[in-house]
Short mmCIF file of N, CA and C in Angstrom, two decimals:
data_model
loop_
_atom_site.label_atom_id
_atom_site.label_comp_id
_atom_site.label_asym_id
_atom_site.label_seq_id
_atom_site.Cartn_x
_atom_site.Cartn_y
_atom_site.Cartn_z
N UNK A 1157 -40.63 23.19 -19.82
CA UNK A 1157 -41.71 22.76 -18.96
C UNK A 1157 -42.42 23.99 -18.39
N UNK A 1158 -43.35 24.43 -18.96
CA UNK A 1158 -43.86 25.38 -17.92
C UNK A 1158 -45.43 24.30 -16.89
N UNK A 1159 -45.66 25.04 -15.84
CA UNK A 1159 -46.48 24.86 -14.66
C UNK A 1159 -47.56 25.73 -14.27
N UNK A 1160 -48.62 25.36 -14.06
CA UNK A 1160 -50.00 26.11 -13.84
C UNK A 1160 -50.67 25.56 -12.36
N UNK A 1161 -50.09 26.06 -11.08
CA UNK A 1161 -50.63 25.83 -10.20
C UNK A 1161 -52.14 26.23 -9.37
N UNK A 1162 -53.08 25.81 -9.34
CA UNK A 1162 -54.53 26.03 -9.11
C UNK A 1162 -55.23 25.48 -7.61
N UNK A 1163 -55.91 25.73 -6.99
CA UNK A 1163 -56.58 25.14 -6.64
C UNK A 1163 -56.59 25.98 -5.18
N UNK A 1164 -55.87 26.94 -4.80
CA UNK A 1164 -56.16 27.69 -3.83
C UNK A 1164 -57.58 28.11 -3.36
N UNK A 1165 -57.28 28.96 -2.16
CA UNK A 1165 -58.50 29.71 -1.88
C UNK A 1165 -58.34 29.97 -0.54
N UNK A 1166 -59.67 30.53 0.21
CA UNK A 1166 -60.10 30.63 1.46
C UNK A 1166 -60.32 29.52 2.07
N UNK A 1167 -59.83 28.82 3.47
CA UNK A 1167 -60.62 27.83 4.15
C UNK A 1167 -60.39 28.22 5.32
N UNK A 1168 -61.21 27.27 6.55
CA UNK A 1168 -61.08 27.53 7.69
C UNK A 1168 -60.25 26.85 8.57
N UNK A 1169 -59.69 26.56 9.75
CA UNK A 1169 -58.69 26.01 10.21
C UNK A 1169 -59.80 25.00 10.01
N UNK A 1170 -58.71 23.34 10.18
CA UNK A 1170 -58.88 22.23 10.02
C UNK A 1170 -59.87 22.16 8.72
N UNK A 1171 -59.85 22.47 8.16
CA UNK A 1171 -60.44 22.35 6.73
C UNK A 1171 -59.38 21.42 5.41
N UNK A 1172 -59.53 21.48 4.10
CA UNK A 1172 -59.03 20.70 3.55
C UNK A 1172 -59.06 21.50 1.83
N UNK A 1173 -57.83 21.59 1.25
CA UNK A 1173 -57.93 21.80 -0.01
C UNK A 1173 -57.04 20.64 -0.89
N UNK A 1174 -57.25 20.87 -2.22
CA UNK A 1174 -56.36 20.37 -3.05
C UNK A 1174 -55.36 20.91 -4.14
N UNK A 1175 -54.21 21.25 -4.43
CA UNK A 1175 -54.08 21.77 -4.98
C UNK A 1175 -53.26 21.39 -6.70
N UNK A 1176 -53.44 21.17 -7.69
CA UNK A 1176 -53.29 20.49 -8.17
C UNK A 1176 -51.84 21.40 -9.61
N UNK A 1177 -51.53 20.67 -10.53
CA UNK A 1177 -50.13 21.20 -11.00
C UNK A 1177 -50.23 20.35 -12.07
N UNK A 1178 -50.79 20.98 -13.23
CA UNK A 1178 -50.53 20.63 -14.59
C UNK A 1178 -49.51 20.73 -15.28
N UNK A 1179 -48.49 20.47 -15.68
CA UNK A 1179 -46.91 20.25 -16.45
C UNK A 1179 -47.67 20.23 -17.84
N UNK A 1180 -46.58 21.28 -18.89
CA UNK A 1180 -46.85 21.21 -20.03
C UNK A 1180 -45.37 20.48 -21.06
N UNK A 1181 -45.43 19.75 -21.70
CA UNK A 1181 -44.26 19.26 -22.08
C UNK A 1181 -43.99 17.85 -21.21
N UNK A 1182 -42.90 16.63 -22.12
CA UNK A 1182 -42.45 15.65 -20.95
C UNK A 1182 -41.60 16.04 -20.13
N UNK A 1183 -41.41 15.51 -18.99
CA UNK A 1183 -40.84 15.80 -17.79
C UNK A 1183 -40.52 14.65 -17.24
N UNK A 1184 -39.24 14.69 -17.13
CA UNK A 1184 -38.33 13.15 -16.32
C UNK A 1184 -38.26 14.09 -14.77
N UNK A 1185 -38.48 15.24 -14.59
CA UNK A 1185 -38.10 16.06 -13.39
C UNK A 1185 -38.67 15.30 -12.12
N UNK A 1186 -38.33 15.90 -10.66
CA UNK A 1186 -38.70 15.48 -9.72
C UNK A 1186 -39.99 16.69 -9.62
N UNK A 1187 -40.66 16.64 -8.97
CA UNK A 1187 -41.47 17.81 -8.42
C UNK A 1187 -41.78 18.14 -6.80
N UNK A 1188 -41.86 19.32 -6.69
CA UNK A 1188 -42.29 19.67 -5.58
C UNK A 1188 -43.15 20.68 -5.22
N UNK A 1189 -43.41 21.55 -4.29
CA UNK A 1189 -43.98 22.35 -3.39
C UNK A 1189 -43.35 22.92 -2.45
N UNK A 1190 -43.60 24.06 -2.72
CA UNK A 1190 -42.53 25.61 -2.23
C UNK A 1190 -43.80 25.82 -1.21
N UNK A 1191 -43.36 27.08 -0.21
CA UNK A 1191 -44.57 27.91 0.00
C UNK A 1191 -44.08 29.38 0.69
N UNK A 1192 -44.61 30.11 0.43
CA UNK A 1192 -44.03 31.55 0.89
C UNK A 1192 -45.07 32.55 1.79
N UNK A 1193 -44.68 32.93 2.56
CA UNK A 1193 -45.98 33.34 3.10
C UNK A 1193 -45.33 35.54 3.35
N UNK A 1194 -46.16 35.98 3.27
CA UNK A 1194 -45.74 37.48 3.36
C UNK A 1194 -43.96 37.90 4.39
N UNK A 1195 -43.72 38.24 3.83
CA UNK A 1195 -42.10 38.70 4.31
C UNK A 1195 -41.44 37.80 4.35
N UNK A 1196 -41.60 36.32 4.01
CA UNK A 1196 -40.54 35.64 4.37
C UNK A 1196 -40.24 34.67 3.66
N UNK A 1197 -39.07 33.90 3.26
CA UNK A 1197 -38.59 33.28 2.45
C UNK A 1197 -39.23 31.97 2.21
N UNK A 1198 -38.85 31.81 0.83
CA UNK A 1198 -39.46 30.58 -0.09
C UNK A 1198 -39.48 29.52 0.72
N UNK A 1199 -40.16 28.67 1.25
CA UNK A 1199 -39.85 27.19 2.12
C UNK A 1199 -40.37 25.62 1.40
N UNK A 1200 -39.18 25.16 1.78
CA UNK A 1200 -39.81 23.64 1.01
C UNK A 1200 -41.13 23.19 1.85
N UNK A 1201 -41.75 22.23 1.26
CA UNK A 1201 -43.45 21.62 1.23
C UNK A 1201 -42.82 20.05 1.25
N UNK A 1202 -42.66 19.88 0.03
CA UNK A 1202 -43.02 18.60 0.05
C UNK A 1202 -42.56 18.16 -1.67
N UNK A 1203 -41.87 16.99 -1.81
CA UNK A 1203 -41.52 16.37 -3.23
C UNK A 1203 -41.91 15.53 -3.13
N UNK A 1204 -41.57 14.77 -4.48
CA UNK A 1204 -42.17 13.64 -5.29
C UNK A 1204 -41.08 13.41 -6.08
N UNK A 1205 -40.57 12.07 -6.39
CA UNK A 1205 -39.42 11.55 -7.33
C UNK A 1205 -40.08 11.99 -8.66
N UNK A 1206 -39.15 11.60 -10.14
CA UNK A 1206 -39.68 11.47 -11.30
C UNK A 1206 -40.54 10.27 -11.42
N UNK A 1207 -40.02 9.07 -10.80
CA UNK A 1207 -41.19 8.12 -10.97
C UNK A 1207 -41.77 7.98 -9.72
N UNK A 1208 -42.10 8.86 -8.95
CA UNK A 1208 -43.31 8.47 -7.76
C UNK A 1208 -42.79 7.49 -6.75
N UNK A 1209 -41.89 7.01 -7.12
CA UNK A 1209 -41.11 6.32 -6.21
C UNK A 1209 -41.10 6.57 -4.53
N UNK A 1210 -40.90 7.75 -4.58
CA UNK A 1210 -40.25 8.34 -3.47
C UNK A 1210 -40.75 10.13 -2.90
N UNK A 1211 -40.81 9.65 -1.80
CA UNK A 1211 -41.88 11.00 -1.16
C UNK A 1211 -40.93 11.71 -0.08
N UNK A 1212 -41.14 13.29 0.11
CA UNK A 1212 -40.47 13.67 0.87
C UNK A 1212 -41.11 14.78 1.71
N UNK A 1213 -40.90 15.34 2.79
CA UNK A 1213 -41.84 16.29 3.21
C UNK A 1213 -41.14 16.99 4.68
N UNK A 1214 -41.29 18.11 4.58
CA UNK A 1214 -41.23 18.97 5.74
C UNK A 1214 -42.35 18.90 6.89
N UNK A 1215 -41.16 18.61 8.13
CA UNK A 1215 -41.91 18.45 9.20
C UNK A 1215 -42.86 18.84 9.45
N UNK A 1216 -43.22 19.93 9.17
CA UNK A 1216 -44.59 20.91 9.57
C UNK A 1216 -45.76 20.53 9.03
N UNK A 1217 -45.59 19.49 8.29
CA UNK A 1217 -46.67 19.18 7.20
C UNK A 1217 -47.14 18.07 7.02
N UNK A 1218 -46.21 16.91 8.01
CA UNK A 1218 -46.04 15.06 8.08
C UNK A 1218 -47.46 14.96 8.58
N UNK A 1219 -47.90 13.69 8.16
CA UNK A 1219 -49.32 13.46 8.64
C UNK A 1219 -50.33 14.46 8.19
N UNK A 1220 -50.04 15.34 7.49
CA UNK A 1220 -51.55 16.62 6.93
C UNK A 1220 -51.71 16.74 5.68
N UNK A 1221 -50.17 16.50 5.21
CA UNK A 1221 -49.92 17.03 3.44
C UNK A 1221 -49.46 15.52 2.74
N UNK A 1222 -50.11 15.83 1.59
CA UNK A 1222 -49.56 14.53 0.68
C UNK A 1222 -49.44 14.58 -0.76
N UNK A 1223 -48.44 14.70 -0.80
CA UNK A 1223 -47.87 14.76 -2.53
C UNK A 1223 -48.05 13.54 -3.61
N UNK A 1224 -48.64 13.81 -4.49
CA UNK A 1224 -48.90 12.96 -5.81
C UNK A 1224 -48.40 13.35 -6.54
N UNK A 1225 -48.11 12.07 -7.81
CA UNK A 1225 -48.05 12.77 -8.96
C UNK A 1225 -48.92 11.68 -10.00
N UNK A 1226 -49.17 12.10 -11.47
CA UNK A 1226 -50.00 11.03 -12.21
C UNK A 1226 -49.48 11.73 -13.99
N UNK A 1227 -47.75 10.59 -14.01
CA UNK A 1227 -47.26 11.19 -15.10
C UNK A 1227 -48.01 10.86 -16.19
N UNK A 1228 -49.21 9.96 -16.69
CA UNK A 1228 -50.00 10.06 -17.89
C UNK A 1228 -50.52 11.46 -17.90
N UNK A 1229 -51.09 11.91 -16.60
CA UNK A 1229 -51.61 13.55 -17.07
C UNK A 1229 -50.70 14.43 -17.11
N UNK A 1230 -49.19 13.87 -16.39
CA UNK A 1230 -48.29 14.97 -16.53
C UNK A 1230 -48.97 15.64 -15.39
N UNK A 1231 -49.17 15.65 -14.74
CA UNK A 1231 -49.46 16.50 -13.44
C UNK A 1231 -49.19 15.81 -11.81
N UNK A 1232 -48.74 16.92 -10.48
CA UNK A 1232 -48.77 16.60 -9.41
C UNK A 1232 -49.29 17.38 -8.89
N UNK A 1233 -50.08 17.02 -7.74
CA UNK A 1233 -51.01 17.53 -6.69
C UNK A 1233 -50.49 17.66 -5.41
N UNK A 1234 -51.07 18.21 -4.63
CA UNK A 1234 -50.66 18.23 -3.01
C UNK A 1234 -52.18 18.33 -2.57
N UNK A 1235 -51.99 17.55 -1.56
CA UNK A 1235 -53.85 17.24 -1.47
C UNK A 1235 -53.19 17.69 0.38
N UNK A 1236 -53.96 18.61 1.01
CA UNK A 1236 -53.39 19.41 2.25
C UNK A 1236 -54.90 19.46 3.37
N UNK A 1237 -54.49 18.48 3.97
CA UNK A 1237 -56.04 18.37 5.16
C UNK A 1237 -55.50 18.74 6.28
N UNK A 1238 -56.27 19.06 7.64
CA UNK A 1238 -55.98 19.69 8.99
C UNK A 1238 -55.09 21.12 8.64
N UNK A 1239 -55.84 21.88 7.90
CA UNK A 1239 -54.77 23.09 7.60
C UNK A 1239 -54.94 24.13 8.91
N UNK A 1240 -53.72 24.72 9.35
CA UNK A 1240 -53.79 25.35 10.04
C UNK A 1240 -53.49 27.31 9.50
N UNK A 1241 -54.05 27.90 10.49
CA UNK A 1241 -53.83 29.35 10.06
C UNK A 1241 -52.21 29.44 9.84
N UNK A 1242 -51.39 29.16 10.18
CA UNK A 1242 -49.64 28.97 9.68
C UNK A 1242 -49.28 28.19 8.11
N UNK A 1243 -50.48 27.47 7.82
CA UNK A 1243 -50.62 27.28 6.52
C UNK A 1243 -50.20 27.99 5.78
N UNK A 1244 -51.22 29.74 5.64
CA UNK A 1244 -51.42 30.55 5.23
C UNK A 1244 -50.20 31.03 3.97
N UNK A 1245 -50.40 31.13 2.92
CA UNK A 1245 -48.76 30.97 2.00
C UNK A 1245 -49.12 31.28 0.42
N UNK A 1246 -48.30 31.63 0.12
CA UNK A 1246 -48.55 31.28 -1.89
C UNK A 1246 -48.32 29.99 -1.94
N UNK A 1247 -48.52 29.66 -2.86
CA UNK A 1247 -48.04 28.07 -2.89
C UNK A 1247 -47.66 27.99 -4.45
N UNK A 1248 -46.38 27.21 -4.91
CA UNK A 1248 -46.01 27.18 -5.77
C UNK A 1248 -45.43 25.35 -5.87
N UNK A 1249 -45.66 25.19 -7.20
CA UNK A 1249 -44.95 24.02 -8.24
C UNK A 1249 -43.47 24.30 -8.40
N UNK A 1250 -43.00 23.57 -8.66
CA UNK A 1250 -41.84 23.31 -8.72
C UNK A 1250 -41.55 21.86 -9.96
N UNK A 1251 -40.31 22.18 -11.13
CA UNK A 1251 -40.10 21.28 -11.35
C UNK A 1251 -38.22 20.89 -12.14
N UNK A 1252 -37.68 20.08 -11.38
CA UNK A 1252 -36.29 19.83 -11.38
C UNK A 1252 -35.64 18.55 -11.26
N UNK A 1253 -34.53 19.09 -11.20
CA UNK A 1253 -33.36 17.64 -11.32
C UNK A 1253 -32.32 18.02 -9.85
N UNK A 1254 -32.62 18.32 -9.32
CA UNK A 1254 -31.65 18.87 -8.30
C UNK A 1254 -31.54 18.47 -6.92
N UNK A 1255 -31.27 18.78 -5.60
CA UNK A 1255 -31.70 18.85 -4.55
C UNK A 1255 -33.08 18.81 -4.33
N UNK A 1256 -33.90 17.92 -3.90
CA UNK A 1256 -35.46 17.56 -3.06
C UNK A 1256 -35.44 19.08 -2.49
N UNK A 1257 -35.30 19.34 -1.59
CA UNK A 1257 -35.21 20.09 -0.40
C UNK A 1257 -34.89 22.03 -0.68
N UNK A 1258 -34.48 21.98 -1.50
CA UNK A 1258 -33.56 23.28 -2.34
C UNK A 1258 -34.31 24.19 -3.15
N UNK A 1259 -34.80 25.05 -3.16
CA UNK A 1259 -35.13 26.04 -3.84
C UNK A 1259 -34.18 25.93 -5.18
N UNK A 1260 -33.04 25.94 -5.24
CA UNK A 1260 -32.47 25.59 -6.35
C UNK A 1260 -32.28 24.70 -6.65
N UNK A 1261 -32.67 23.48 -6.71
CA UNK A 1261 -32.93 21.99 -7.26
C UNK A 1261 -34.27 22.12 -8.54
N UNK A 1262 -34.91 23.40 -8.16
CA UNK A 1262 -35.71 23.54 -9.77
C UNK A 1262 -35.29 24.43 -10.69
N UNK A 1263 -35.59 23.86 -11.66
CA UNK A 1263 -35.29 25.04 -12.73
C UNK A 1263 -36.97 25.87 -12.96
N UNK A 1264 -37.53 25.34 -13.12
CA UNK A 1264 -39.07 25.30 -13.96
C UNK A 1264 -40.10 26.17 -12.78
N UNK A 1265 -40.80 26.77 -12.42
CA UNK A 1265 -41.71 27.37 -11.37
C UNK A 1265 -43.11 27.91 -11.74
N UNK A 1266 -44.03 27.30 -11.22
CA UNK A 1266 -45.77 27.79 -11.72
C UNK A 1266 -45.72 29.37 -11.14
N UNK A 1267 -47.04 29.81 -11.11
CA UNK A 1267 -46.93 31.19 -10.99
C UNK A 1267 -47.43 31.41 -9.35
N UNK A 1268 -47.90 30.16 -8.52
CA UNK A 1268 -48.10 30.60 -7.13
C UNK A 1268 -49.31 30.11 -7.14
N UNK A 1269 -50.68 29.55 -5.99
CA UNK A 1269 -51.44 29.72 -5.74
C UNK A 1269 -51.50 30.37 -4.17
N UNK A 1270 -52.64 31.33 -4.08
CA UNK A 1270 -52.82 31.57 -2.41
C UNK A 1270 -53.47 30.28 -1.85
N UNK A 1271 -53.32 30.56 -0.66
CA UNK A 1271 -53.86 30.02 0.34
C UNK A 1271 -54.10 30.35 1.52
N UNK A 1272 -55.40 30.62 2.10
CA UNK A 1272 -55.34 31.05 2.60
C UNK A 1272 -56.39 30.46 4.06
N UNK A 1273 -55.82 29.85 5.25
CA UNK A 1273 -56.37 29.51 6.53
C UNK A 1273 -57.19 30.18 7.77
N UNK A 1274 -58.42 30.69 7.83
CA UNK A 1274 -58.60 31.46 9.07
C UNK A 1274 -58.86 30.50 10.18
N UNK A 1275 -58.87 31.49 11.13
CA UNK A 1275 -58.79 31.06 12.25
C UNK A 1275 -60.04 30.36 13.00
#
C-alpha cells in the first residue's frame, strides 16, 4: 500500500483545509492521521475503521476535524475547519491493522503534508 498525502498549505486561524489520501493497491486497513509539529513527537489525529464504520479522534480536534474515507476511490480525507495556530504540523496518512490510537498500529505511511495556521 503506498500513500500520497496532499492538500496542505498556508491558512489563517479559523480558516479551513482539506486534506485528502489516495491509497494505491486494496486495502482492508484501518486509516488514520498522525501529526508532528517541529521538535516533537508523532501525535494521533484521528481514524477511520476499514469499513467506515467507526470514527475516532483526539480531543484536541472533536468538533473541528473529520475523518472520511471513500473505499471505491481507495482514498481518506480529513476535512479540518476552525484551525487553530497549534494546528500547525506535518500531517501524515497512515495505513494499518493495529491499535487506532498507536503510531505503531500502521505499517504503511504517506510522505507528510505541511500545514500550516497563522495567527
Amino acid at each position: 500500500v503506498q500513500l500520497q498525502a496532499s492538500g496542505g498549505g498556508l491558512v489563517q486561524a479559523w480558516g479551513f483545509l482539506s486534506l485528502p489520501c489516495p491509497a494505491s493497491g486494496r486495502s482492508f486497513s484501518n486509516y488514520a492521521w498522525f501529526r508532528q509539529a517541529p521538535g516533537k513527537e508523532r501525535k494521533f489525529v484521528a481514524a477511520i475503521s476499514w469499513r467506515g464504520y467507526s470514527t475516532y479522534y483526539a480531543d484536541f480536534v472533536k468538533g473541528r476535524f473529520t475523518i472520511s474515507r471513500d473505499n471505491a476511490k481507495n482514498t481518506v480525507s480529513l476535512q479540518m475547519n476552525s484551525l487553530k495556530p497549534e494546528d500547525t504540523a506535518v500531517y501524515y496518512c497512515a495505513a494499518g491493522r493495529g491499535s487506532y490510537y498507536d503510531t505503531r498500529g500502521y505499517d504503511y505511511w504517506g510522505q507528510g503534508t505541511q500545514v500550516t495556521v497563522s495567527s
